[in-house]
PDB file of C-alpha atoms in Angstrom:
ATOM      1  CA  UNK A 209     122.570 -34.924-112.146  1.00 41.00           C
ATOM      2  CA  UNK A 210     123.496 -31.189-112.103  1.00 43.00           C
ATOM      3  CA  UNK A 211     121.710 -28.778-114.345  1.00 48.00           C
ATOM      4  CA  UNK A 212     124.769 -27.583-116.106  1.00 44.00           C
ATOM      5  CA  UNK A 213     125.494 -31.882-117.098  1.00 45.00           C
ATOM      6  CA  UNK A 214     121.492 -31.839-118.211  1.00 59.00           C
ATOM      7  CA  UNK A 215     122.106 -28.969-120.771  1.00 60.00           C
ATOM      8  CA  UNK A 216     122.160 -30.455-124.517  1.00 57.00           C
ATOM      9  CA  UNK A 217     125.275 -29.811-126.248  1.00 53.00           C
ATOM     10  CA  UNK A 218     125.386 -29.587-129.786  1.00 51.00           C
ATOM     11  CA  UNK A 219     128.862 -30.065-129.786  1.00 47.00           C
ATOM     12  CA  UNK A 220     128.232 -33.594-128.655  1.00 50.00           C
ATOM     13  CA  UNK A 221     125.260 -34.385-130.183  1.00 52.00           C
ATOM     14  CA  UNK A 222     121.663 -32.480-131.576  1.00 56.00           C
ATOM     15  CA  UNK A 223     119.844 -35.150-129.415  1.00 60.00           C
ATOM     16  CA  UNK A 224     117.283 -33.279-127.503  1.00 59.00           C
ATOM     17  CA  UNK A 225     117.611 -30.176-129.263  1.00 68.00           C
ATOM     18  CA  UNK A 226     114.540 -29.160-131.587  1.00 85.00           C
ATOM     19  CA  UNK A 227     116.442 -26.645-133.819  1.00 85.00           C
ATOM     20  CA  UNK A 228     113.641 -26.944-136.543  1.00 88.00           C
ATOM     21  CA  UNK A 229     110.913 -26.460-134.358  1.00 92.00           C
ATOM     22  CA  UNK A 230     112.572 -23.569-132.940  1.00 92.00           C
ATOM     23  CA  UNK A 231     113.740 -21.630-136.258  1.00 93.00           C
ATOM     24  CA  UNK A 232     109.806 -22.088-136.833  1.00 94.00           C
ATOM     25  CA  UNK A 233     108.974 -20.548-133.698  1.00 96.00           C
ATOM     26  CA  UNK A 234     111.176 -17.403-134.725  1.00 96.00           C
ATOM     27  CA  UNK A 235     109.903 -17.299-137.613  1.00 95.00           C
ATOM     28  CA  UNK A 236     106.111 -16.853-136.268  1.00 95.00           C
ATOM     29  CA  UNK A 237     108.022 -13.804-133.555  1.00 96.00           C
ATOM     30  CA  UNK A 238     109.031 -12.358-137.192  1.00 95.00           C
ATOM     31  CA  UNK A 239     105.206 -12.637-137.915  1.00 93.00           C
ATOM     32  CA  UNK A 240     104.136 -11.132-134.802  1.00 93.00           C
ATOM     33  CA  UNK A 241     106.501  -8.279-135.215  1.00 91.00           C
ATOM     34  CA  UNK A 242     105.481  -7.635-138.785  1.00 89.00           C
ATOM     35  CA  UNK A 243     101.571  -7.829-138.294  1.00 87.00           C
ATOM     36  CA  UNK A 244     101.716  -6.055-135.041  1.00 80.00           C
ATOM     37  CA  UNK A 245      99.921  -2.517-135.273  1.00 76.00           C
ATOM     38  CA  UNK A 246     102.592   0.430-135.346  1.00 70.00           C
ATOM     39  CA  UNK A 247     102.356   3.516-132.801  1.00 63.00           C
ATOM     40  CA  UNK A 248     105.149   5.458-134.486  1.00 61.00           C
ATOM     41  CA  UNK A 249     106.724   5.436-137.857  1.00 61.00           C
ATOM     42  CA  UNK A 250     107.060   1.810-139.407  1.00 65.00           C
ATOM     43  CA  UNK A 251     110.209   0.035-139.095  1.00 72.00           C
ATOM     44  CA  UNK A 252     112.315  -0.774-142.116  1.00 83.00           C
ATOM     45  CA  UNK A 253     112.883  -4.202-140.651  1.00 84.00           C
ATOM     46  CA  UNK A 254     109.437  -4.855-140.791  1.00 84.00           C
ATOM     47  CA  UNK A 255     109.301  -4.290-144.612  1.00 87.00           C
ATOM     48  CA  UNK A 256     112.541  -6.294-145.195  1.00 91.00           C
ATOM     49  CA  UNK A 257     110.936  -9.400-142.806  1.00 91.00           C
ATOM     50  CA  UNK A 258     107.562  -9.292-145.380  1.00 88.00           C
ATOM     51  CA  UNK A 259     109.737  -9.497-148.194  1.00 92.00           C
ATOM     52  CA  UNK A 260     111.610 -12.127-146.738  1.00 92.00           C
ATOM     53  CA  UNK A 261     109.002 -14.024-145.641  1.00 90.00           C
ATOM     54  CA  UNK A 262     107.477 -14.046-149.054  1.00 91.00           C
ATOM     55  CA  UNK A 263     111.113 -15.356-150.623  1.00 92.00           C
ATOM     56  CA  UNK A 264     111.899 -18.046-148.030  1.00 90.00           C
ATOM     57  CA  UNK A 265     108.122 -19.677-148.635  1.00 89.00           C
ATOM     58  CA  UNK A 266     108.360 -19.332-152.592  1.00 93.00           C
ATOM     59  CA  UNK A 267     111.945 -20.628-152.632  1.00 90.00           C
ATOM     60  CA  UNK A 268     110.864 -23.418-149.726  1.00 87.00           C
ATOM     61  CA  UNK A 269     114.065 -22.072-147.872  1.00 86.00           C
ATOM     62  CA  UNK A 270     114.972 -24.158-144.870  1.00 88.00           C
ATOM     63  CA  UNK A 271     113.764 -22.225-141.706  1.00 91.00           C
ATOM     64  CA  UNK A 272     116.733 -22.917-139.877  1.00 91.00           C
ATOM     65  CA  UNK A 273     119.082 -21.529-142.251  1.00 90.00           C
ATOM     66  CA  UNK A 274     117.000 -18.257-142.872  1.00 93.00           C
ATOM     67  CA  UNK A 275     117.362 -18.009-138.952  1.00 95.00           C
ATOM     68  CA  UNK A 276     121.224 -18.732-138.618  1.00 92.00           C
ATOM     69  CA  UNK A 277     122.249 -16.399-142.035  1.00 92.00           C
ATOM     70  CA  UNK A 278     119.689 -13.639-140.839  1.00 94.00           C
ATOM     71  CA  UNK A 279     120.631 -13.722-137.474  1.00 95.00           C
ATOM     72  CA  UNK A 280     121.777 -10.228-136.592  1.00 95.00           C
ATOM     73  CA  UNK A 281     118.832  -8.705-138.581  1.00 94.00           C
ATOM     74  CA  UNK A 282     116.339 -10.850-136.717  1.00 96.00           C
ATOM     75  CA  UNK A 283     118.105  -9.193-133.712  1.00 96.00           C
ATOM     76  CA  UNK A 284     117.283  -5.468-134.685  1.00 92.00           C
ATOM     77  CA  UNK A 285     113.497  -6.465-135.408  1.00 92.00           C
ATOM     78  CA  UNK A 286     113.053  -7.663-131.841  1.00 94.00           C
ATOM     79  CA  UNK A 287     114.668  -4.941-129.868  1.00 92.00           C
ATOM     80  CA  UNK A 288     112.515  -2.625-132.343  1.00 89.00           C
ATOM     81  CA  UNK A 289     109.598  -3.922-130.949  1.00 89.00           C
ATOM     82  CA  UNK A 290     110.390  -5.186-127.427  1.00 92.00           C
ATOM     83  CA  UNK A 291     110.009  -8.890-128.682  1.00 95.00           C
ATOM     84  CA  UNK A 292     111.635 -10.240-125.384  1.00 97.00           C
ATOM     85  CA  UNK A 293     110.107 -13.419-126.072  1.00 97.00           C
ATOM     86  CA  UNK A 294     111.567 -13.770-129.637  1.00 97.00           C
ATOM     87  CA  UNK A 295     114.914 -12.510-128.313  1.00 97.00           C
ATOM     88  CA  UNK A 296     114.921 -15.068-125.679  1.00 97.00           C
ATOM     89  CA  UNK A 297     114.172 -17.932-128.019  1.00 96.00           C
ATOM     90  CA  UNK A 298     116.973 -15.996-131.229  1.00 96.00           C
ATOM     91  CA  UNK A 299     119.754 -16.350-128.291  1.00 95.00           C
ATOM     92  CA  UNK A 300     118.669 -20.239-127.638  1.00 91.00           C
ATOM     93  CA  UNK A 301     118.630 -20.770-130.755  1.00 92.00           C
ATOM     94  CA  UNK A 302     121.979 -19.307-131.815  1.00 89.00           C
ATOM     95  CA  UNK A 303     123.312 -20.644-128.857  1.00 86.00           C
ATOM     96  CA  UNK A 304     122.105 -24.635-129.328  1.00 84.00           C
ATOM     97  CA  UNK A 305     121.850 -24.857-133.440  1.00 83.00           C
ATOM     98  CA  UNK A 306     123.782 -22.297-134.903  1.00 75.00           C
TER      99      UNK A 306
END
């Protein structure tokens, strides 16, 4: 079987596809971003992500639709701090379960 027939597609189904377990993992980038020490001036996103953070566990928001509704945001914190790994895992994720 080719690679491109192995790929899940959530047009066809959300078999395979871990879109929970991945809007967690994005959520602990967020963490990493926002606990990491700063060099330069703080980022605003990083203030906006501890607030959020806060909200989302107090209101027991559904990970996955923090990710999808904050998407663009998410983004911006990531490229602020060179999170290549958490911008790898925002595009699979927007890609597969958004």
């Amino acid at each position: 079987m080719s690679q491109a027939a192995e790929k899940t597609d959530r047009y066809i189904s959300f078999e395979g596809i871990e879109c929970d377990e991945q809007a967690q993992r994005v959520l602990h980038c967020i963490r990493d971003c926002t606990e990491a020490p700063q060099d330069g001036p703080s980022s605003s996103w990083t203030s906006y992500f501890e607030r959020k953070l806060v909200e989302i566990a107090r209101m027991g928001q559904d990970e996955l639709f923090f990710v999808g509704s904050q998407v663009n945001y998410i983004r911006e914190l990531f490229e602020h701090h060179g999170h290549r790994a958490g911008l790898d895992l925002l595009d699979q994720i927007e890609d597969e379960c958004c």
